Amino acid sequence: MNKFFQRGVGLIVIVVVLAAAGLLWWGVAITHPPTLWDYGQLTLGGIWTVYYNSELPNLWVLGIALTLALIMVVFVVVSERVVANRYRRAGSERVNLPLAPRVVMERTRGKFAGEVTVTVLIPAHNEEASIGHTLTSLQRQSRPPSRVLVVADNCTDGTVDVARAHGADVFETVGNTHKKGGALNQALRDLLPTLGDNDTVMIMDADSQIGDEFLEVAAQRFTGDRALMAVGGLFEGEDGHGLLGQFQRNEYFRYMREIKRRRGRVFVLTGTASIFRSAALRAIADARGTLIPGTTGEVYDTAALTEDNELTIAIKSLGGLTVSPMECTVVTELMPSWRMLWAQRLRWQRGALENLGAYGITPQTLRYWAQQISIGYGVIALFAYFLLFGLMLVAMDTWIWFPFWLGIGAVFAVERVITVWRGGWRARLVAVLVFPELVYDCFLNLAFLKGVFEIAFGRSATWKHVDHGAKAGTKAEVAR
């Protein structure tokens, strides 16, 4: 895909979102002109006078907004199901789908490739303080891994010594300049030829800990379904980091709940911890440069900013099945400051957009396109809400209550609380207040906007790793 289409991704998102917002604006404009508020008055207990407006909003405007939302939801759900079913039914005649279930079943029928094994690869760059905790979490597994290999990439601290002290093998990269993806490519180049079809590879971060049953459940899934190509983890945030940490934990709780409702059909196989069938990784390496973007022979496309999102699209584009069971949990680090969070989310947003530019508009990327456009429309809706709220505050000389919108707000608050219920009372308290989380959402939306405009105007992104003092040994990626 040429660089002009890469830039076009940002422009497409901007144009489509503005068109949708313009349609809603038109719906407002063609309705009857607004009238001045005709508010009533109510005295509570003889001491508190309340002013209120009981008029309902324009039903035509509400209808247009709901119709747009329903059309979007139906499009995403139906298109996703149609594409998934078509890929599941594809036979060996579809040479561009080497990981499609029927193709895999035909290729492996009557062959026993041995018991499922799990080799864990942990890319690490100066992770001396955290790598020990990660390796300890692997030792607690109800089904231990067959082998643990720490991929030490340009380490200048004691990462290698700590890894070996915990019994792990160490692979030290040579001349790698492509960060995590480049380091893993070097290790996988040596490892994959030694693995059979039933051998799997877990890729996990050096600052994360997986649940005790992760490997056992994943091995059961791979054993029970020869066509399954990847098992992803569902991550939740570590403790600490105050209110900012709680915002992030709530966000992850909601994502986990959504995946549970989708019965494990995951959007992205998290780079925090996911397991891949070796046959899938070999197929990806073979397809690079022809069926999917990248360099032939490399599992990871080192041009991608978000390697986990790109690898997920790669597997799905080749017809592979993926799942994220609820038992496969991962505790991951949180960003301890707003600056770190901004850098992380800008990288995620920019990387997701660039991946769409690399893959183009295909049946498998339709769902990701819809996701980006929905985020863009949400940006307009949320900022318009705060703008109108501010205008109302400065325009009124007294406070007026709107029962209809209070009711909508109450429903919204209940939904926010239910979706983070498993997080405990702190999570519920932050959720029921609604406004703090809306401000947090505005922050994330600004990162989305910056990513869209950067890619639309062709600005390149460069990244470096820096240590942060909030937690020794952890790291973050900061845009320059």
Tab-separated table of C-alpha atoms in Angstrom:
chain	number	residue	atom	x	y	z
A	1	MET	CA	0.000	0.000	0.000
A	2	ASN	CA	1.561	3.310	-1.039
A	3	LYS	CA	2.254	6.192	1.303
A	4	PHE	CA	-0.558	8.275	-0.173
A	5	PHE	CA	-3.119	5.730	1.011
A	6	GLN	CA	-1.401	5.714	4.408
A	7	ARG	CA	-2.093	9.432	4.676
A	8	GLY	CA	-5.542	8.894	3.220
A	9	VAL	CA	-6.541	6.795	6.228
A	10	GLY	CA	-6.593	9.891	8.418
A	11	LEU	CA	-8.450	11.887	5.776
A	12	ILE	CA	-11.032	9.120	5.287
A	13	VAL	CA	-11.747	8.997	9.020
A	14	ILE	CA	-12.047	12.795	9.188
A	15	VAL	CA	-14.364	13.046	6.158
A	16	VAL	CA	-16.667	10.191	7.204
A	17	VAL	CA	-16.983	11.459	10.768
A	18	LEU	CA	-17.673	15.024	9.627
A	19	ALA	CA	-20.278	13.731	7.169
A	20	ALA	CA	-22.054	11.838	9.952
A	21	ALA	CA	-21.921	14.857	12.237
A	22	GLY	CA	-23.193	17.055	9.397
A	23	LEU	CA	-26.137	14.727	8.862
A	24	LEU	CA	-27.075	15.009	12.511
A	25	TRP	CA	-26.655	18.786	12.365
A	26	TRP	CA	-28.972	18.845	9.344
A	27	GLY	CA	-31.483	16.858	11.348
A	28	VAL	CA	-31.391	19.530	14.017
A	29	ALA	CA	-31.556	22.392	11.510
A	30	ILE	CA	-34.703	21.200	9.723
A	31	THR	CA	-36.694	20.919	12.934
A	32	HIS	CA	-38.754	23.705	14.377
A	33	PRO	CA	-36.754	26.650	15.678
A	34	PRO	CA	-35.845	26.339	19.351
A	35	THR	CA	-37.969	28.103	21.891
A	36	LEU	CA	-36.904	29.829	25.068
A	37	TRP	CA	-37.072	27.665	28.127
A	38	ASP	CA	-40.367	27.762	29.882
A	39	TYR	CA	-39.415	26.414	33.245
A	40	GLY	CA	-41.494	25.564	36.270
A	41	GLN	CA	-40.847	26.004	39.933
A	42	LEU	CA	-41.042	23.630	42.867
A	43	THR	CA	-40.353	24.279	46.543
A	44	LEU	CA	-39.019	21.335	48.528
A	45	GLY	CA	-39.740	21.310	52.252
A	46	GLY	CA	-40.505	24.995	52.146
A	47	ILE	CA	-36.785	25.837	52.117
A	48	TRP	CA	-35.377	24.844	48.693
A	49	THR	CA	-36.822	26.217	45.463
A	50	VAL	CA	-36.066	24.114	42.401
A	51	TYR	CA	-36.478	25.303	38.803
A	52	TYR	CA	-37.078	22.666	36.168
A	53	ASN	CA	-37.949	22.227	32.504
A	54	SER	CA	-40.182	19.265	31.713
A	55	GLU	CA	-40.162	19.562	27.904
A	56	LEU	CA	-38.953	16.575	25.918
A	57	PRO	CA	-36.228	17.020	23.291
A	58	ASN	CA	-37.178	16.925	19.630
A	59	LEU	CA	-38.119	13.336	18.868
A	60	TRP	CA	-37.053	13.679	15.218
A	61	VAL	CA	-33.518	14.587	16.267
A	62	LEU	CA	-33.413	11.704	18.712
A	63	GLY	CA	-34.726	9.404	16.014
A	64	ILE	CA	-32.024	10.421	13.537
A	65	ALA	CA	-29.284	9.944	16.122
A	66	LEU	CA	-30.569	6.523	17.196
A	67	THR	CA	-31.022	5.428	13.587
A	68	LEU	CA	-27.443	6.361	12.730
A	69	ALA	CA	-26.175	4.462	15.744
A	70	LEU	CA	-28.258	1.371	14.944
A	71	ILE	CA	-27.151	1.362	11.310
A	72	MET	CA	-23.532	1.431	12.428
A	73	VAL	CA	-24.017	-1.367	14.953
A	74	VAL	CA	-25.912	-3.594	12.507
A	75	PHE	CA	-23.295	-3.009	9.815
A	76	VAL	CA	-20.422	-3.962	12.123
A	77	VAL	CA	-22.134	-7.037	13.587
A	78	VAL	CA	-23.442	-8.418	10.289
A	79	SER	CA	-20.276	-7.760	8.297
A	80	GLU	CA	-18.114	-9.335	10.998
A	81	ARG	CA	-20.271	-12.464	11.128
A	82	VAL	CA	-20.443	-12.764	7.332
A	83	VAL	CA	-16.682	-12.451	6.950
A	84	ALA	CA	-15.983	-14.919	9.783
A	85	ASN	CA	-18.401	-17.519	8.392
A	86	ARG	CA	-17.015	-17.151	4.872
A	87	TYR	CA	-13.462	-17.693	6.088
A	88	ARG	CA	-14.474	-20.694	8.224
A	89	ARG	CA	-16.087	-22.360	5.207
A	90	ALA	CA	-13.228	-21.630	2.812
A	91	GLY	CA	-11.600	-24.756	1.362
A	92	SER	CA	-8.130	-25.492	0.025
A	93	GLU	CA	-8.981	-23.723	-3.243
A	94	ARG	CA	-8.500	-20.418	-1.389
A	95	VAL	CA	-4.723	-20.260	-1.585
A	96	ASN	CA	-4.743	-16.832	0.057
A	97	LEU	CA	-6.209	-18.325	3.263
A	98	PRO	CA	-3.616	-20.883	4.435
A	99	LEU	CA	-4.865	-20.666	8.055
A	100	ALA	CA	-8.588	-21.076	7.306
A	101	PRO	CA	-10.086	-23.840	9.525
A	102	ARG	CA	-11.078	-26.213	6.725
A	103	VAL	CA	-7.675	-25.812	5.069
A	104	VAL	CA	-5.894	-26.593	8.341
A	105	MET	CA	-8.153	-29.575	9.094
A	106	GLU	CA	-7.593	-31.033	5.629
A	107	ARG	CA	-3.828	-30.588	5.965
A	108	THR	CA	-3.578	-32.163	9.422
A	109	ARG	CA	-6.233	-34.909	9.124
A	110	GLY	CA	-4.862	-38.310	10.231
A	111	LYS	CA	-1.570	-36.825	11.450
A	112	PHE	CA	-0.475	-36.636	15.073
A	113	ALA	CA	2.057	-33.898	15.656
A	114	GLY	CA	2.611	-34.708	19.334
A	115	GLU	CA	1.275	-33.194	22.523
A	116	VAL	CA	0.806	-29.434	22.669
A	117	THR	CA	3.856	-27.697	24.105
A	118	VAL	CA	4.360	-24.081	25.097
A	119	THR	CA	7.623	-22.199	24.634
A	120	VAL	CA	7.570	-18.770	26.251
A	121	LEU	CA	9.436	-15.883	24.624
A	122	ILE	CA	9.951	-12.759	26.735
A	123	PRO	CA	11.430	-9.776	24.871
A	124	ALA	CA	13.328	-7.671	27.397
A	125	HIS	CA	15.204	-4.382	27.227
A	126	ASN	CA	16.768	-3.463	30.572
A	127	GLU	CA	14.125	-5.266	32.649
A	128	GLU	CA	16.352	-6.237	35.578
A	129	ALA	CA	13.842	-5.125	38.227
A	130	SER	CA	10.717	-6.752	36.751
A	131	ILE	CA	11.855	-9.836	34.842
A	132	GLY	CA	12.153	-11.877	38.054
A	133	HIS	CA	8.468	-11.345	38.929
A	134	THR	CA	7.450	-12.348	35.410
A	135	LEU	CA	9.500	-15.550	35.530
A	136	THR	CA	8.123	-16.372	38.973
A	137	SER	CA	4.554	-16.102	37.639
A	138	LEU	CA	5.484	-18.688	35.007
A	139	GLN	CA	6.808	-21.048	37.694
A	140	ARG	CA	3.408	-20.902	39.440
A	141	GLN	CA	1.535	-22.141	36.387
A	142	SER	CA	-0.673	-25.206	36.870
A	143	ARG	CA	0.904	-26.440	33.624
A	144	PRO	CA	4.532	-25.288	33.424
A	145	PRO	CA	5.920	-24.150	30.062
A	146	SER	CA	8.213	-26.485	28.151
A	147	ARG	CA	10.833	-23.789	27.873
A	148	VAL	CA	11.290	-20.132	28.811
A	149	LEU	CA	13.488	-18.014	26.572
A	150	VAL	CA	14.284	-14.415	27.507
A	151	VAL	CA	15.114	-12.394	24.400
A	152	ALA	CA	17.593	-9.845	25.755
A	153	ASP	CA	17.654	-6.895	23.368
A	154	ASN	CA	20.539	-4.454	23.790
A	155	CYS	CA	20.443	-4.841	27.586
A	156	THR	CA	22.977	-2.868	29.614
A	157	ASP	CA	21.741	-3.858	33.075
A	158	GLY	CA	21.477	-7.201	34.880
A	159	THR	CA	18.533	-8.583	32.899
A	160	VAL	CA	20.518	-11.525	31.544
A	161	ASP	CA	21.877	-12.509	34.964
A	162	VAL	CA	18.470	-12.310	36.640
A	163	ALA	CA	16.865	-14.378	33.867
A	164	ARG	CA	19.480	-17.129	34.151
A	165	ALA	CA	19.226	-17.091	37.942
A	166	HIS	CA	15.524	-17.927	37.560
A	167	GLY	CA	16.304	-20.863	35.272
A	168	ALA	CA	15.416	-19.250	31.951
A	169	ASP	CA	17.379	-19.604	28.738
A	170	VAL	CA	18.632	-16.351	27.223
A	171	PHE	CA	18.822	-15.283	23.581
A	172	GLU	CA	20.823	-12.091	23.087
A	173	THR	CA	20.044	-10.133	19.918
A	174	VAL	CA	22.785	-8.999	17.574
A	175	GLY	CA	22.642	-5.609	15.856
A	176	ASN	CA	18.886	-5.218	16.289
A	177	THR	CA	17.567	-1.720	15.507
A	178	HIS	CA	13.861	-2.592	15.221
A	179	LYS	CA	13.015	-2.785	18.928
A	180	LYS	CA	10.578	-5.485	20.107
A	181	GLY	CA	9.538	-6.762	16.686
A	182	GLY	CA	13.115	-6.984	15.448
A	183	ALA	CA	14.257	-8.810	18.584
A	184	LEU	CA	11.457	-11.365	18.323
A	185	ASN	CA	12.143	-11.888	14.625
A	186	GLN	CA	15.738	-12.837	15.424
A	187	ALA	CA	14.687	-15.322	18.120
A	188	LEU	CA	11.845	-16.831	16.070
A	189	ARG	CA	14.106	-17.270	13.069
A	190	ASP	CA	16.089	-19.810	15.097
A	191	LEU	CA	13.205	-21.264	17.087
A	192	LEU	CA	10.399	-21.914	14.556
A	193	PRO	CA	12.253	-24.488	12.386
A	194	THR	CA	12.647	-26.675	15.512
A	195	LEU	CA	8.917	-26.710	16.359
A	196	GLY	CA	6.155	-29.012	15.116
A	197	ASP	CA	2.549	-28.089	14.308
A	198	ASN	CA	1.364	-28.793	17.854
A	199	ASP	CA	4.086	-26.722	19.457
A	200	THR	CA	3.038	-23.234	20.462
A	201	VAL	CA	4.865	-20.027	21.286
A	202	MET	CA	3.796	-17.558	23.961
A	203	ILE	CA	4.951	-13.963	23.546
A	204	MET	CA	4.680	-12.015	26.800
A	205	ASP	CA	5.969	-8.718	28.150
A	206	ALA	CA	8.744	-8.717	30.722
A	207	ASP	CA	6.734	-6.586	33.151
A	208	SER	CA	3.529	-8.650	33.244
A	209	GLN	CA	2.280	-11.639	35.229
A	210	ILE	CA	-0.161	-14.201	33.872
A	211	GLY	CA	-2.874	-16.014	35.805
A	212	ASP	CA	-1.953	-19.432	37.217
A	213	GLU	CA	-4.211	-21.345	34.773
A	214	PHE	CA	-3.299	-19.438	31.621
A	215	LEU	CA	-1.047	-22.068	30.028
A	216	GLU	CA	-3.239	-25.025	31.067
A	217	VAL	CA	-6.394	-23.502	29.578
A	218	ALA	CA	-4.599	-22.442	26.414
A	219	ALA	CA	-3.105	-25.908	25.926
A	220	GLN	CA	-6.562	-27.450	26.336
A	221	ARG	CA	-7.977	-25.119	23.688
A	222	PHE	CA	-5.173	-25.911	21.233
A	223	THR	CA	-5.556	-29.651	21.911
A	224	GLY	CA	-9.317	-29.569	21.402
A	225	ASP	CA	-9.242	-27.562	18.180
A	226	ARG	CA	-6.532	-28.184	15.593
A	227	ALA	CA	-7.716	-25.170	13.618
A	228	LEU	CA	-7.229	-22.724	16.486
A	229	MET	CA	-4.244	-20.520	15.692
A	230	ALA	CA	-3.930	-18.205	18.692
A	231	VAL	CA	-5.066	-17.775	22.301
A	232	GLY	CA	-4.885	-14.263	23.683
A	233	GLY	CA	-4.849	-12.998	27.234
A	234	LEU	CA	-7.330	-10.643	28.852
A	235	PHE	CA	-5.418	-8.011	30.740
A	236	GLU	CA	-6.242	-6.094	33.857
A	237	GLY	CA	-4.295	-3.262	35.442
A	238	GLU	CA	-1.887	-3.571	38.334
A	239	ASP	CA	-2.676	-1.929	41.665
A	240	GLY	CA	-1.697	1.625	42.507
A	241	HIS	CA	-1.161	4.936	40.659
A	242	GLY	CA	-4.090	6.693	42.359
A	243	LEU	CA	-7.022	8.039	40.403
A	244	LEU	CA	-5.225	7.754	37.060
A	245	GLY	CA	-4.594	4.089	37.746
A	246	GLN	CA	-8.264	3.560	38.611
A	247	PHE	CA	-9.327	5.152	35.315
A	248	GLN	CA	-7.145	2.698	33.425
A	249	ARG	CA	-8.292	-0.304	35.494
A	250	ASN	CA	-11.932	0.616	34.838
A	251	GLU	CA	-11.202	0.844	31.140
A	252	TYR	CA	-9.641	-2.626	31.147
A	253	PHE	CA	-12.507	-4.090	33.212
A	254	ARG	CA	-14.969	-2.921	30.573
A	255	TYR	CA	-12.886	-4.357	27.749
A	256	MET	CA	-12.673	-7.714	29.545
A	257	ARG	CA	-16.431	-7.720	30.083
A	258	GLU	CA	-17.050	-6.969	26.422
A	259	ILE	CA	-14.860	-9.855	25.298
A	260	LYS	CA	-16.689	-12.151	27.704
A	261	ARG	CA	-20.012	-11.136	26.128
A	262	ARG	CA	-18.463	-11.857	22.709
A	263	ARG	CA	-17.528	-15.352	23.958
A	264	GLY	CA	-13.830	-14.701	23.549
A	265	ARG	CA	-13.937	-13.239	20.028
A	266	VAL	CA	-11.204	-10.745	20.593
A	267	PHE	CA	-10.376	-7.581	18.638
A	268	VAL	CA	-6.638	-7.626	19.352
A	269	LEU	CA	-4.398	-10.438	20.622
A	270	THR	CA	-2.647	-8.497	23.312
A	271	GLY	CA	1.104	-8.170	23.127
A	272	THR	CA	1.081	-8.428	26.928
A	273	ALA	CA	0.650	-12.216	26.689
A	274	SER	CA	-0.676	-14.317	23.804
A	275	ILE	CA	0.077	-17.823	22.530
A	276	PHE	CA	0.409	-18.723	18.868
A	277	ARG	CA	0.512	-22.073	17.109
A	278	SER	CA	3.918	-22.357	15.463
A	279	ALA	CA	2.272	-23.228	12.140
A	280	ALA	CA	0.504	-19.854	12.212
A	281	LEU	CA	3.734	-17.949	12.807
A	282	ARG	CA	5.432	-19.827	9.952
A	283	ALA	CA	2.507	-19.100	7.629
A	284	ILE	CA	2.682	-15.416	8.512
A	285	ALA	CA	6.418	-15.286	7.815
A	286	ASP	CA	5.861	-16.991	4.450
A	287	ALA	CA	3.008	-14.636	3.500
A	288	ARG	CA	4.848	-11.400	4.309
A	289	GLY	CA	5.509	-9.329	1.229
A	290	THR	CA	2.836	-11.108	-0.848
A	291	LEU	CA	-0.497	-11.777	0.903
A	292	ILE	CA	0.158	-9.438	3.850
A	293	PRO	CA	2.510	-6.468	4.419
A	294	GLY	CA	6.044	-6.895	5.679
A	295	THR	CA	9.294	-8.606	4.738
A	296	THR	CA	9.191	-12.221	3.629
A	297	GLY	CA	10.547	-14.565	6.293
A	298	GLU	CA	9.840	-12.267	9.251
A	299	VAL	CA	6.977	-12.960	11.661
A	300	TYR	CA	6.707	-9.367	12.854
A	301	ASP	CA	6.346	-6.410	10.515
A	302	THR	CA	8.932	-4.069	12.008
A	303	ALA	CA	7.288	-1.082	10.311
A	304	ALA	CA	4.215	-1.452	12.540
A	305	LEU	CA	4.017	0.718	15.661
A	306	THR	CA	1.540	-1.649	17.338
A	307	GLU	CA	2.836	-5.123	16.625
A	308	ASP	CA	0.032	-6.908	18.499
A	309	ASN	CA	-2.702	-5.211	16.458
A	310	GLU	CA	-0.824	-5.876	13.226
A	311	LEU	CA	-0.222	-9.550	14.060
A	312	THR	CA	-3.918	-10.014	14.867
A	313	ILE	CA	-4.952	-8.558	11.508
A	314	ALA	CA	-2.328	-10.746	9.811
A	315	ILE	CA	-3.720	-13.961	11.330
A	316	LYS	CA	-7.316	-12.999	10.544
A	317	SER	CA	-6.379	-11.974	6.995
A	318	LEU	CA	-4.942	-15.472	6.450
A	319	GLY	CA	-8.168	-17.034	7.773
A	320	GLY	CA	-6.925	-18.043	11.240
A	321	LEU	CA	-9.142	-18.547	14.281
A	322	THR	CA	-8.358	-16.732	17.530
A	323	VAL	CA	-9.913	-16.676	20.982
A	324	SER	CA	-9.344	-15.041	24.384
A	325	PRO	CA	-10.809	-17.233	27.165
A	326	MET	CA	-11.787	-15.571	30.426
A	327	GLU	CA	-9.404	-17.861	32.360
A	328	CYS	CA	-6.385	-16.494	30.507
A	329	THR	CA	-5.790	-13.379	32.573
A	330	VAL	CA	-2.805	-11.061	32.604
A	331	VAL	CA	-1.866	-8.341	35.061
A	332	THR	CA	-0.108	-5.572	33.192
A	333	GLU	CA	1.564	-2.336	34.155
A	334	LEU	CA	-0.305	0.958	34.109
A	335	MET	CA	0.966	4.328	33.023
A	336	PRO	CA	1.860	6.229	36.207
A	337	SER	CA	1.511	9.750	34.774
A	338	TRP	CA	-0.623	11.611	32.258
A	339	ARG	CA	2.461	12.191	30.122
A	340	MET	CA	3.198	8.473	29.943
A	341	LEU	CA	-0.439	7.685	29.238
A	342	TRP	CA	-0.507	10.243	26.423
A	343	ALA	CA	2.551	8.640	24.811
A	344	GLN	CA	1.084	5.133	25.127
A	345	ARG	CA	-2.307	5.993	23.691
A	346	LEU	CA	-0.906	8.118	20.881
A	347	ARG	CA	1.202	5.131	19.910
A	348	TRP	CA	-1.809	2.810	20.024
A	349	GLN	CA	-4.010	5.114	17.959
A	350	ARG	CA	-1.333	5.998	15.448
A	351	GLY	CA	-0.334	2.360	15.105
A	352	ALA	CA	-3.917	1.191	14.540
A	353	LEU	CA	-4.412	3.784	11.793
A	354	GLU	CA	-1.134	2.908	10.104
A	355	ASN	CA	-2.066	-0.770	10.124
A	356	LEU	CA	-5.288	0.083	8.319
A	357	GLY	CA	-3.236	2.026	5.790
A	358	ALA	CA	-0.971	-0.975	5.292
A	359	TYR	CA	-3.817	-3.502	4.830
A	360	GLY	CA	-6.297	-1.217	3.073
A	361	ILE	CA	-10.022	-1.867	2.923
A	362	THR	CA	-10.516	-5.633	3.073
A	363	PRO	CA	-13.283	-7.828	4.505
A	364	GLN	CA	-11.189	-8.439	7.624
A	365	THR	CA	-10.351	-4.778	8.196
A	366	LEU	CA	-13.931	-3.486	7.840
A	367	ARG	CA	-14.522	-3.977	11.541
A	368	TYR	CA	-11.376	-2.001	12.421
A	369	TRP	CA	-12.351	0.806	10.044
A	370	ALA	CA	-15.751	1.005	11.719
A	371	GLN	CA	-14.058	1.124	15.124
A	372	GLN	CA	-11.899	4.107	14.154
A	373	ILE	CA	-14.817	5.978	12.601
A	374	SER	CA	-16.925	5.326	15.700
A	375	ILE	CA	-14.185	6.726	17.916
A	376	GLY	CA	-14.057	9.805	15.701
A	377	TYR	CA	-17.821	10.316	15.926
A	378	GLY	CA	-17.576	9.833	19.695
A	379	VAL	CA	-14.975	12.601	19.846
A	380	ILE	CA	-17.391	15.052	18.241
A	381	ALA	CA	-20.285	13.944	20.445
A	382	LEU	CA	-18.336	14.162	23.720
A	383	PHE	CA	-16.728	17.526	23.048
A	384	ALA	CA	-20.057	18.933	21.792
A	385	TYR	CA	-21.644	17.773	25.046
A	386	PHE	CA	-19.092	19.611	27.177
A	387	LEU	CA	-19.329	22.692	24.925
A	388	LEU	CA	-23.115	22.872	25.240
A	389	PHE	CA	-22.898	22.242	28.963
A	390	GLY	CA	-20.455	25.122	29.339
A	391	LEU	CA	-22.610	27.455	27.243
A	392	MET	CA	-25.619	26.628	29.380
A	393	LEU	CA	-23.723	27.422	32.567
A	394	VAL	CA	-22.564	30.841	31.392
A	395	ALA	CA	-25.906	31.742	29.761
A	396	MET	CA	-28.173	31.072	32.745
A	397	ASP	CA	-28.576	33.202	35.819
A	398	THR	CA	-30.142	30.337	37.738
A	399	TRP	CA	-29.822	26.575	37.754
A	400	ILE	CA	-32.539	24.685	35.887
A	401	TRP	CA	-33.014	20.931	36.146
A	402	PHE	CA	-33.986	18.821	33.134
A	403	PRO	CA	-35.732	15.626	34.341
A	404	PHE	CA	-35.457	13.859	30.960
A	405	TRP	CA	-31.687	14.289	30.758
A	406	LEU	CA	-31.291	13.509	34.442
A	407	GLY	CA	-32.983	10.190	33.719
A	408	ILE	CA	-30.648	9.529	30.799
A	409	GLY	CA	-27.703	10.395	33.026
A	410	ALA	CA	-28.925	8.002	35.723
A	411	VAL	CA	-29.175	5.152	33.225
A	412	PHE	CA	-25.680	5.999	32.015
A	413	ALA	CA	-24.338	5.998	35.593
A	414	VAL	CA	-25.880	2.584	36.270
A	415	GLU	CA	-24.300	1.208	33.119
A	416	ARG	CA	-20.916	2.611	34.126
A	417	VAL	CA	-21.123	1.000	37.570
A	418	ILE	CA	-22.306	-2.420	36.349
A	419	THR	CA	-19.535	-2.665	33.775
A	420	VAL	CA	-16.795	-2.211	36.426
A	421	TRP	CA	-18.544	-4.077	39.245
A	422	ARG	CA	-15.818	-6.706	39.569
A	423	GLY	CA	-13.306	-3.922	40.286
A	424	GLY	CA	-14.618	-3.291	43.829
A	425	TRP	CA	-15.887	-0.190	45.574
A	426	ARG	CA	-13.182	2.166	44.274
A	427	ALA	CA	-14.011	1.282	40.685
A	428	ARG	CA	-17.748	1.692	41.319
A	429	LEU	CA	-17.320	5.026	43.090
A	430	VAL	CA	-15.316	6.501	40.212
A	431	ALA	CA	-17.836	5.106	37.718
A	432	VAL	CA	-21.003	6.400	39.411
A	433	LEU	CA	-19.689	9.970	39.406
A	434	VAL	CA	-19.654	9.792	35.574
A	435	PHE	CA	-17.972	13.161	34.956
A	436	PRO	CA	-14.417	12.179	36.049
A	437	GLU	CA	-14.446	9.312	33.575
A	438	LEU	CA	-15.828	11.570	30.852
A	439	VAL	CA	-12.873	13.910	31.391
A	440	TYR	CA	-10.567	10.873	31.143
A	441	ASP	CA	-12.318	9.939	27.889
A	442	CYS	CA	-11.697	13.460	26.577
A	443	PHE	CA	-7.987	12.989	27.242
A	444	LEU	CA	-7.971	9.731	25.270
A	445	ASN	CA	-9.954	11.379	22.490
A	446	LEU	CA	-7.334	14.113	22.184
A	447	ALA	CA	-4.690	11.424	21.672
A	448	PHE	CA	-6.910	9.927	18.948
A	449	LEU	CA	-7.261	13.319	17.254
A	450	LYS	CA	-3.511	13.916	17.311
A	451	GLY	CA	-2.932	10.487	15.778
A	452	VAL	CA	-5.463	11.136	13.010
A	453	PHE	CA	-4.064	14.545	12.099
A	454	GLU	CA	-0.459	13.342	12.278
A	455	ILE	CA	-1.084	10.568	9.790
A	456	ALA	CA	-3.283	12.789	7.599
A	457	PHE	CA	-0.536	15.424	7.283
A	458	GLY	CA	2.202	12.843	6.786
A	459	ARG	CA	4.089	13.484	10.005
A	460	SER	CA	6.375	10.598	10.921
A	461	ALA	CA	6.456	9.146	14.416
A	462	THR	CA	9.620	8.162	16.207
A	463	TRP	CA	9.833	6.508	19.552
A	464	LYS	CA	12.342	5.842	22.300
A	465	HIS	CA	12.304	3.880	25.505
A	466	VAL	CA	12.769	5.742	28.756
A	467	ASP	CA	12.724	4.648	32.349
A	468	HIS	CA	10.300	6.270	34.728
A	469	GLY	CA	10.930	6.566	38.375
A	470	ALA	CA	7.494	5.585	39.661
A	471	LYS	CA	8.370	1.923	39.458
A	472	ALA	CA	11.901	0.723	39.036
A	473	GLY	CA	12.514	-1.299	35.965
A	474	THR	CA	9.327	-0.400	34.135
A	475	LYS	CA	9.402	1.612	30.980
A	476	ALA	CA	7.255	3.625	28.661
A	477	GLU	CA	7.459	4.792	25.103
A	478	VAL	CA	7.551	8.480	24.446
A	479	ALA	CA	6.990	10.274	21.207
A	480	ARG	CA	9.596	12.739	20.088
